[in-house]
Amino acid sequence: MHNTLTTTAITLGLILAAAGGALQADTYQGDGHLIGTPDALEWGPVGSMGEGAEIAIIEGNLAEEEPFTLRIRLDDGYEIKPHVHPAYERVTVLEGTLHFAHGESFDPDATQALPVGGYAIMSPGDPMFGYAEGETVIQLHGTGPWGIEYLDPADDPRN
């Protein structure tokens, strides 16, 4: 599974890195500062998540071993099928409610509602799943290279 995770991380990172320039916010940058507002974010599709999810990369190259910050916008009812990541994932809910849980099988009743301000930190390889209630925006922080591997390949929109 480790080799598959590495391959998935690199592939996703390269795809998102290629789109990254077009998706990064129009912000002030100077002397190591990056300042922006939500209306300056440029949203685009998330190939690894499919229809109903959009991404805006705030900083970083997801294909490189460097810090990144991004936002994911999810339509009401969007289901995040069980998956793992190759590195720590740090999530903060900015809008809506993210129902989230640790586990290998999608079970909406097992999730915890994370309202605005809610957060979750998951270690590498820990399976997770969830769904959005209302339009939901989450902010992710981590260190690349980044990727996602669905436990059931049939859940992966790239297949």
mmCIF file of C-alpha atoms in Angstrom, residues 6 15 25 44 76 78 80 84 143 145 155-156:
data_model
loop_
_atom_site.group_PDB
_atom_site.id
_atom_site.type_symbol
_atom_site.label_atom_id
_atom_site.label_comp_id
_atom_site.label_asym_id
_atom_site.label_seq_id
_atom_site.Cartn_x
_atom_site.Cartn_y
_atom_site.Cartn_z
ATOM 1 C CA THR A 6 3.509 7.312 -2.871
ATOM 2 C CA ILE A 15 -1.910 17.308 -11.396
ATOM 3 C CA ALA A 25 -5.367 33.463 -4.878
ATOM 4 C CA GLY A 44 -11.337 24.938 -9.803
ATOM 5 C CA ASP A 76 -24.506 20.177 0.336
ATOM 6 C CA TYR A 78 -21.236 15.771 -0.833
ATOM 7 C CA ILE A 80 -16.165 11.995 1.107
ATOM 8 C CA VAL A 84 -6.114 7.862 3.367
ATOM 9 C CA THR A 143 3.251 19.268 3.911
ATOM 10 C CA PRO A 145 3.865 15.827 -1.569
ATOM 11 C CA ASP A 155 -14.933 5.453 -5.134
ATOM 12 C CA ASP A 156 -12.048 7.178 -6.936
#
